[in-house]
Tab-separated table of C-alpha atoms in Angstrom:
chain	number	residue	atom	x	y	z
A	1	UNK	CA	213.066	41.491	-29.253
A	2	UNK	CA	213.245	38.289	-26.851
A	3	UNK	CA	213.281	34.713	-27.908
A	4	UNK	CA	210.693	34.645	-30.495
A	5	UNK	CA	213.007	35.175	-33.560
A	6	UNK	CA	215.592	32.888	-33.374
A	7	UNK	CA	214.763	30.338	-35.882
A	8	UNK	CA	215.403	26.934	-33.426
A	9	UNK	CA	212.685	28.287	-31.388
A	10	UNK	CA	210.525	29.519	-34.492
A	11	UNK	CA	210.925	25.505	-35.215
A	12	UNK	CA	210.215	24.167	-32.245
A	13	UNK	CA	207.155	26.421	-32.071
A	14	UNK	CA	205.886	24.944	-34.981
A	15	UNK	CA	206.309	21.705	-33.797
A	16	UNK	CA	204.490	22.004	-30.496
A	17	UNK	CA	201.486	23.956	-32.452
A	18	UNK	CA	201.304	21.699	-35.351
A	19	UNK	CA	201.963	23.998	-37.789
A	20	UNK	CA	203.219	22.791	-41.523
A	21	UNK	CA	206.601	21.611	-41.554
A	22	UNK	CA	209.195	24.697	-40.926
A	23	UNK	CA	211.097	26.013	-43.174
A	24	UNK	CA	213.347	28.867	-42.355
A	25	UNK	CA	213.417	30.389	-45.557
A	26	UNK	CA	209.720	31.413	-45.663
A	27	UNK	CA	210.051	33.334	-42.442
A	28	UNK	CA	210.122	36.891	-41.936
A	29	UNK	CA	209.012	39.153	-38.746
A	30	UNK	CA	206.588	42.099	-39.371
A	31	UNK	CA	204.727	44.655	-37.249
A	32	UNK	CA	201.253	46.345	-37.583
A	33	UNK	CA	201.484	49.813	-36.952
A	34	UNK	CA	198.997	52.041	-35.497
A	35	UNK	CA	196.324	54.073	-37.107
A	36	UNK	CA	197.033	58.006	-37.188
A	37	UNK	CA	193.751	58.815	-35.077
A	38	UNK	CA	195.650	56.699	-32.418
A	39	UNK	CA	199.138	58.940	-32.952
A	40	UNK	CA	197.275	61.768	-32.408
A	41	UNK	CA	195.193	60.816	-29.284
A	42	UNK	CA	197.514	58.573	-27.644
A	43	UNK	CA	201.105	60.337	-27.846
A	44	UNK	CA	203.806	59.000	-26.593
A	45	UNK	CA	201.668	55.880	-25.551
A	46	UNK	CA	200.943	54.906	-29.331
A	47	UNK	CA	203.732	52.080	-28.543
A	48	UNK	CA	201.581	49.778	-26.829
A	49	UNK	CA	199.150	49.624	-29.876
A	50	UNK	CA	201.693	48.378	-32.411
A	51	UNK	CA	201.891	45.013	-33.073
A	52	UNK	CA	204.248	42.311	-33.570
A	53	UNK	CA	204.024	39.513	-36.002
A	54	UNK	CA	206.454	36.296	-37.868
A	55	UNK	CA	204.459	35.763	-41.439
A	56	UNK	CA	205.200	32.618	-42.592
A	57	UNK	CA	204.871	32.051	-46.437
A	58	UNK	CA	203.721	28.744	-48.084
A	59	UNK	CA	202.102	28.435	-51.619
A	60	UNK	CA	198.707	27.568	-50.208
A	61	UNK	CA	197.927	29.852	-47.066
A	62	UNK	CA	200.067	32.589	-45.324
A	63	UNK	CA	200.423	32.006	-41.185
A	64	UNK	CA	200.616	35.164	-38.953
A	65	UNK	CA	201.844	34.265	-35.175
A	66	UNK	CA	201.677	37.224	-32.881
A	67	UNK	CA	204.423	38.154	-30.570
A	68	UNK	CA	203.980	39.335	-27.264
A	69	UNK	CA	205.627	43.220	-27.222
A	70	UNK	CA	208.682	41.719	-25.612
A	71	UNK	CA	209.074	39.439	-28.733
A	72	UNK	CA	208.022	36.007	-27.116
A	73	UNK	CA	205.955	33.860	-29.516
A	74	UNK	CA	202.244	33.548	-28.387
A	75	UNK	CA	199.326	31.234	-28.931
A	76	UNK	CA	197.605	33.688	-31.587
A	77	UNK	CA	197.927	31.833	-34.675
A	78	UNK	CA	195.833	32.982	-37.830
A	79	UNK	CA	195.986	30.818	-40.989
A	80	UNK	CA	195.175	32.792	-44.153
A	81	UNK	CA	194.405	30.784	-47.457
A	82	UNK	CA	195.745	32.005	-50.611
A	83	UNK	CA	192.635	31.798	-52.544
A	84	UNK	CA	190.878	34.724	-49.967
A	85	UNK	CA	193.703	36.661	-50.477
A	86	UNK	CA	193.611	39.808	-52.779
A	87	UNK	CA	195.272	42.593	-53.897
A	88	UNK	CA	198.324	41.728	-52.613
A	89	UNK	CA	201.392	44.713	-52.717
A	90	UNK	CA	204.526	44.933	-51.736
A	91	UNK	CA	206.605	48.230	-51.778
A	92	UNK	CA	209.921	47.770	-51.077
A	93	UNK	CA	212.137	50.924	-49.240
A	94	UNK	CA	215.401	51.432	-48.167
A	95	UNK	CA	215.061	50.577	-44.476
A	96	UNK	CA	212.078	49.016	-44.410
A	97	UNK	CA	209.219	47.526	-46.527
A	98	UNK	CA	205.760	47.616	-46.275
A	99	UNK	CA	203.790	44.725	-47.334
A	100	UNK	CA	199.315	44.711	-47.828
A	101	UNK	CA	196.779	42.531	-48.908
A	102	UNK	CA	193.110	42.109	-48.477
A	103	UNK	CA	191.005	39.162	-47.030
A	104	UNK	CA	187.374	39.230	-46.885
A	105	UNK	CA	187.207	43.104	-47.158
A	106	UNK	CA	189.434	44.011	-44.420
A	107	UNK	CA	192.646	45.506	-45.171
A	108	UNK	CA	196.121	43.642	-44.140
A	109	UNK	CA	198.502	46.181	-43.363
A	110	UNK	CA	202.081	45.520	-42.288
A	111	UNK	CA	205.867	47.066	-42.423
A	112	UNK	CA	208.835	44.756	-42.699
A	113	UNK	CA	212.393	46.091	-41.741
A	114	UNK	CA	214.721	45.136	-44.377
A	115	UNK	CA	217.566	44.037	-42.032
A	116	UNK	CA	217.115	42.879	-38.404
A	117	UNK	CA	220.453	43.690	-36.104
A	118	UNK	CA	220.493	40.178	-34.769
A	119	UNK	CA	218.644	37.886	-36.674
A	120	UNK	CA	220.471	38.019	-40.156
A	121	UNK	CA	217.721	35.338	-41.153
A	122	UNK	CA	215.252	38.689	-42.502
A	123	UNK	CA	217.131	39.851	-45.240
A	124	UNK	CA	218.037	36.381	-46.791
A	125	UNK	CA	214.594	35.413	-45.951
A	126	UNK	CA	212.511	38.569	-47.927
A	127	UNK	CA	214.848	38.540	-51.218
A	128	UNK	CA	213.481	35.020	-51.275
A	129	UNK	CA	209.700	35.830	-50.714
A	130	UNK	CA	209.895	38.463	-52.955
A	131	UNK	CA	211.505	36.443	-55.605
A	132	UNK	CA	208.579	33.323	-55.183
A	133	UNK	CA	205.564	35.334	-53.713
A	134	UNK	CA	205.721	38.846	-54.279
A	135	UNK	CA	207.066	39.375	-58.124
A	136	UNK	CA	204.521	36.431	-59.118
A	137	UNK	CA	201.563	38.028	-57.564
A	138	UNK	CA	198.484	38.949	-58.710
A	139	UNK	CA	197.436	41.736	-57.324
């Protein structure tokens, strides 16, 4: 990954896009695999499909910024409210977690690594989204 995790930029970011005042605790980076049709047809190429995404937590909406596939933040910004949100669930596995919710009938799915190798931010960061979002859920 490039610039798009460290959390001075993540800030900065929100800043420029005004986006609801950062904090670095509700932060954590996710991806959006591919589908297993596209394993099987695409090969080895299947690595352009996956997708790269910071989720950004608050108690009234969930924000999902894309990343470019080198890890740069990009202009894709989706705001989710929390009242369209449903069936939220959150598995949590050794290495990494996999987190999936539904809005408006179409299926959220994402996987989390537990621990990033240089940004330290993502394992703080999901013990403390678990703790306020996930183990309060409704789901």
């Amino acid at each position: 990954m490039n610039r798009g995790l460290k959390l001075y930029i993540i800030k900065d970011y929100f800043e420029k896009a005004q986006l609801p005042k950062f904090d670095d605790k509700s932060i954590l980076y996710i991806s959006k695999d591919a589908s297993l049709w596209q394993y099987v047809f695409y090969n080895f190429f299947v690595v352009f499909l996956i997708k790269h995404y910071l989720i950004y937590f608050q108690p009234d909406q969930i924000i999902l910024i894309e990343l470019t596939k080198l890890g740069d933040l990009t202009k894709n910004i989706k705001k989710i409210p929390m009242e369209k949100i449903s069936n939220i669930q959150f598995k949590r596995g050794i290495i990494c977690s996999k987190l999936s919710f539904m809005v408006d009938n179409e299926k959220f799915q994402f996987k989390m690594p537990n621990y990033l190798l240089n940004e330290k931010w993502q394992e703080a960061n999901l013990e403390n989204i678990i703790g306020n979002y996930f183990l309060t859920a409704k789901t």
